[in-house]
mmCIF file of C-alpha atoms in Angstrom:
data_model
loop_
_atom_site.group_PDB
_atom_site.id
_atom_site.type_symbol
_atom_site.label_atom_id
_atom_site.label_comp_id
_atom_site.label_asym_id
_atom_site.label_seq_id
_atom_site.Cartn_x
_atom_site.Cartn_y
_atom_site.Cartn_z
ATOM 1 C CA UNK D 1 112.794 132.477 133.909
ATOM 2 C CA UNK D 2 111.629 135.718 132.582
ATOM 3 C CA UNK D 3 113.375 139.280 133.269
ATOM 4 C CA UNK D 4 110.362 140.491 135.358
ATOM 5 C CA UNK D 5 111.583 137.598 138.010
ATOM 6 C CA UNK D 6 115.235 138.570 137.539
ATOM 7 C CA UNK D 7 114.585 142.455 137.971
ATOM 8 C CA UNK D 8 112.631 140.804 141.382
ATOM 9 C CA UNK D 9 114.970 139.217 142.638
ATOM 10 C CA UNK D 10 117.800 141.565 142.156
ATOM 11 C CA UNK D 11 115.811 144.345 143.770
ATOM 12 C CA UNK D 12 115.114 142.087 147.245
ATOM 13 C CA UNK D 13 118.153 139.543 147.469
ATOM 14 C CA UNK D 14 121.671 140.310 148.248
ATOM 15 C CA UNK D 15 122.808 139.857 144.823
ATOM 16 C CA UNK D 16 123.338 143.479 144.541
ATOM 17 C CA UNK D 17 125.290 143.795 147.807
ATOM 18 C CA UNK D 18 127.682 140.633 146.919
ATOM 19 C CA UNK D 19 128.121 142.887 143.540
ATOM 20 C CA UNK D 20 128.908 146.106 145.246
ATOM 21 C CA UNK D 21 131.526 144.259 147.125
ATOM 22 C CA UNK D 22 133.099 142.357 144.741
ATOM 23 C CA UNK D 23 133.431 145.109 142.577
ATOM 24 C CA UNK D 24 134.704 147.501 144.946
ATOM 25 C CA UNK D 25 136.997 145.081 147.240
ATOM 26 C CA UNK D 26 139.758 144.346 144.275
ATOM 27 C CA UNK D 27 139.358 147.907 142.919
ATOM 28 C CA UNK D 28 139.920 148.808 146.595
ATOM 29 C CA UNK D 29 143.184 146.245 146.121
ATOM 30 C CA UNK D 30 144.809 147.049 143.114
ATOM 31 C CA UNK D 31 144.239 151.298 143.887
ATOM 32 C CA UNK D 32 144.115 152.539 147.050
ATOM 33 C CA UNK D 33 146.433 150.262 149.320
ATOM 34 C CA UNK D 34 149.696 151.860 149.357
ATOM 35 C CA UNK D 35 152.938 150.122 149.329
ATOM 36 C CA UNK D 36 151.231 146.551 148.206
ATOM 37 C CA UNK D 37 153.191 144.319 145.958
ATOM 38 C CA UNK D 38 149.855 143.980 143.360
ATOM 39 C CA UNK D 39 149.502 147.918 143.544
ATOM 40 C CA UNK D 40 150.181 150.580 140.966
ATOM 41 C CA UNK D 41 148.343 150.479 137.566
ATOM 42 C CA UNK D 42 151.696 149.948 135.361
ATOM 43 C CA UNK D 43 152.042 146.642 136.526
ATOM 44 C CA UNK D 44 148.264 145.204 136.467
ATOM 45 C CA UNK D 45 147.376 147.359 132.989
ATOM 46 C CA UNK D 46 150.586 147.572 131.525
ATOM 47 C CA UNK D 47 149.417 145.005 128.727
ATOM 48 C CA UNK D 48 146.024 142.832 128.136
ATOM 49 C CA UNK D 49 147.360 139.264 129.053
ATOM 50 C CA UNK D 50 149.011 140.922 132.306
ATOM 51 C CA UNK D 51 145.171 142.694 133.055
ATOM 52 C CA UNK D 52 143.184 139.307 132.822
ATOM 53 C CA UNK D 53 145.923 137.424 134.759
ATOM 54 C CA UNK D 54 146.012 140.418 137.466
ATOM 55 C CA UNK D 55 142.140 140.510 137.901
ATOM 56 C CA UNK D 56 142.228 136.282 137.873
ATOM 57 C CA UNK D 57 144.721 136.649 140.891
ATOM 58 C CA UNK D 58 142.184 138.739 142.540
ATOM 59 C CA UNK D 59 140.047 135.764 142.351
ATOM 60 C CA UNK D 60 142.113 134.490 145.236
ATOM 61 C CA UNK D 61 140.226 136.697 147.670
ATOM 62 C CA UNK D 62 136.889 137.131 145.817
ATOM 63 C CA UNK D 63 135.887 133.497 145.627
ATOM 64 C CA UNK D 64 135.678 132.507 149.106
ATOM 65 C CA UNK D 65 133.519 136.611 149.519
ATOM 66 C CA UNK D 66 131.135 134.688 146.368
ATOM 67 C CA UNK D 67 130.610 131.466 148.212
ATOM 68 C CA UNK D 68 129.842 133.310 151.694
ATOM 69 C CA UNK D 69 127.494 135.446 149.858
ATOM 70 C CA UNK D 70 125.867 132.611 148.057
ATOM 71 C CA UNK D 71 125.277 131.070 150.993
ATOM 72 C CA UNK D 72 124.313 133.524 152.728
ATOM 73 C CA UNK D 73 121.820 134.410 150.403
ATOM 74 C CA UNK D 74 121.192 130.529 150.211
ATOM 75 C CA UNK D 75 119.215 130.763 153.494
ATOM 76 C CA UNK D 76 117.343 133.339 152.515
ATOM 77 C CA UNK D 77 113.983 131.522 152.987
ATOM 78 C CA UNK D 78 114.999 129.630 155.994
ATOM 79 C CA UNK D 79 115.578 132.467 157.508
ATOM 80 C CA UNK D 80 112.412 134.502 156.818
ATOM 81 C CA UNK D 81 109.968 131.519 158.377
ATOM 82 C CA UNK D 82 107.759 131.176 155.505
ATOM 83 C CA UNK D 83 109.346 127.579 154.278
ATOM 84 C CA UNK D 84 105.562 126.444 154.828
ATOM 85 C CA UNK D 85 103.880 129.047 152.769
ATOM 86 C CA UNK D 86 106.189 128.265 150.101
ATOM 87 C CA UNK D 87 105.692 125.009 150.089
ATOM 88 C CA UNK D 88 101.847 125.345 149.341
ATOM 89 C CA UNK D 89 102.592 127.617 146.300
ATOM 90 C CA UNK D 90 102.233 125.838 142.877
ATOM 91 C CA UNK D 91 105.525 126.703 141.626
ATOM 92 C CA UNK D 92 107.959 124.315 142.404
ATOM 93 C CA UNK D 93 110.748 125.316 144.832
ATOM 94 C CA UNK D 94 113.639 124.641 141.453
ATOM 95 C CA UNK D 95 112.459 127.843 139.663
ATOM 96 C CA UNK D 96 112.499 129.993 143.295
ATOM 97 C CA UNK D 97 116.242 128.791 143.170
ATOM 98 C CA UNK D 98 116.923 129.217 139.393
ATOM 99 C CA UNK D 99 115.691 132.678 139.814
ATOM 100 C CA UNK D 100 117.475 133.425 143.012
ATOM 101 C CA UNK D 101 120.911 131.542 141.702
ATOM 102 C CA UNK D 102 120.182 133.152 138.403
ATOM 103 C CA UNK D 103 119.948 137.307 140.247
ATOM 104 C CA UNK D 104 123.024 136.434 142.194
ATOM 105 C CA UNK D 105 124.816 134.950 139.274
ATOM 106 C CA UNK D 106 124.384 137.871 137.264
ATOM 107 C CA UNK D 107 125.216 140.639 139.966
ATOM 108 C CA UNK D 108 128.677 138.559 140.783
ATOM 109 C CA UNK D 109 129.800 138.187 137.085
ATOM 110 C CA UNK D 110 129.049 141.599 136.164
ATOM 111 C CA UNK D 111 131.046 143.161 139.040
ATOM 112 C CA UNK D 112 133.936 141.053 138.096
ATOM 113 C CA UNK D 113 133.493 141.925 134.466
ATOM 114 C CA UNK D 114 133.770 145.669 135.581
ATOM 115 C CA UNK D 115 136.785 145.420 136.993
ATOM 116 C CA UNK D 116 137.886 144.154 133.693
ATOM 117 C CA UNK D 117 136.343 146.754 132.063
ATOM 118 C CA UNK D 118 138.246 149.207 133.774
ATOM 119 C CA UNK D 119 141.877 147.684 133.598
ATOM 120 C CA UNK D 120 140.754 147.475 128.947
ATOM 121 C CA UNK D 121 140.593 150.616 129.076
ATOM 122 C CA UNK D 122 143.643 151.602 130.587
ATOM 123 C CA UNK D 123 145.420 149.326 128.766
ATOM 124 C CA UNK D 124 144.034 150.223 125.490
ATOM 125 C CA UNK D 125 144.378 154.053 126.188
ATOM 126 C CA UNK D 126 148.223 152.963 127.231
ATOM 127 C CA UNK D 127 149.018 150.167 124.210
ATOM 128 C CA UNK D 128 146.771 151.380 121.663
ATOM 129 C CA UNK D 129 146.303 148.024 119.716
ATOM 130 C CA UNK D 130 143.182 145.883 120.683
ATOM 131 C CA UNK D 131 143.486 141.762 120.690
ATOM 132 C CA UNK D 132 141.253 139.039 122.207
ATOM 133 C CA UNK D 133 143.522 136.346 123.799
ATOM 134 C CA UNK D 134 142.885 137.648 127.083
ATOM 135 C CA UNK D 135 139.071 137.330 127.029
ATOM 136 C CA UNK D 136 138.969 133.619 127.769
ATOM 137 C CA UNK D 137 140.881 134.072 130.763
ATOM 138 C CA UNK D 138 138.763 136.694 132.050
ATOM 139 C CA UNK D 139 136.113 134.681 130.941
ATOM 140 C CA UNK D 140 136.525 131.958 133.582
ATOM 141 C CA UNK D 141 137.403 133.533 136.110
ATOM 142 C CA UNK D 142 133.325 135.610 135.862
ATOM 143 C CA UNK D 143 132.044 131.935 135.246
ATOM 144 C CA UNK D 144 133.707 130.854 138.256
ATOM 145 C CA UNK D 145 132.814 133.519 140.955
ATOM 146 C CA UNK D 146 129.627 132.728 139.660
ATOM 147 C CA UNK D 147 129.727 129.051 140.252
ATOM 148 C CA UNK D 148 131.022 130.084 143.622
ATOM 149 C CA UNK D 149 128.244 131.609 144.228
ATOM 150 C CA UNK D 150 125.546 129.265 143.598
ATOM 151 C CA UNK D 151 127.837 126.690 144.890
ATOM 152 C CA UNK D 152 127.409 129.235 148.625
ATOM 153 C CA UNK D 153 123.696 129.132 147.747
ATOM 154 C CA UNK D 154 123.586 125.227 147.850
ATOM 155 C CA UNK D 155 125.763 125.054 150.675
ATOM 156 C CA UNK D 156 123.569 127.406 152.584
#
């Protein structure tokens, strides 16, 4: 799959959209909803572990958003009618979905890796020492909103 496909796909799809809303639903939890128990920044970026086992909490409410948008974007060419025009195309109907899980794959991690990019680095300007033991849980928890997601897309 080259990047000219990608760039394609993330322009048309609703890879972008399921982004925009998984990035701004759990920054939308952790700021602005006063008098939550998971509110406040000192508890979620008061130290690195705490940050990637904060966001991976968040995961609670942002997996089932992944798999509805996978799927949603899953019936993407049902829905537009042109099943049989695709069909008669020479490029087999695998690398339509490799590109299309691979745009909304990318668009779902990334907004999730945002929101740990912005809980480092308030707890590095709070703590001031850097370590990596927290990456590998924020690591799974971007691998699996993106298996959600292509999970929705198979579903759908």
């Amino acid at each position: 799959m080259n990047s000219r496909v990608l760039r394609t796909e993330l322009r048309r799809s609703v890879a972008p959209w399921a982004g925009l809303v998984l990035l701004s639903a759990p920054l939308a939890l952790l700021y602005l909803i006063p008098g939550m128990w998971w509110t406040g920044t000192a508890r979620w970026t008061a130290q690195w572990t705490s940050m990637a086992l904060w966001t991976r909490s968040l995961l609670i409410l942002a997996w089932p958003v992944a798999v509805g948008l996978g799927a949603l974007q899953g019936l993407r060419d049902h829905r537009s009618g042109t099943a049989e025009l695709l069909a008669s195309t020479p490029r087999p109907a695998r690398h339509r979905a490799a590109a299309l899980a691979g745009a909304t794959a990318v668009a779902v991690a990334s907004a999730f890796a945002l929101v740990v990019l912005v809980g480092a680095v308030q707890v590095l300007a709070g703590t001031g020492y850097p370590h990596f033991g927290w990456l590998p849980i924020s690591l799974v928890g971007a691998l699996s909103l993106a298996a959600g997601a292509v999970l929705g897309m198979g579903v759908g």
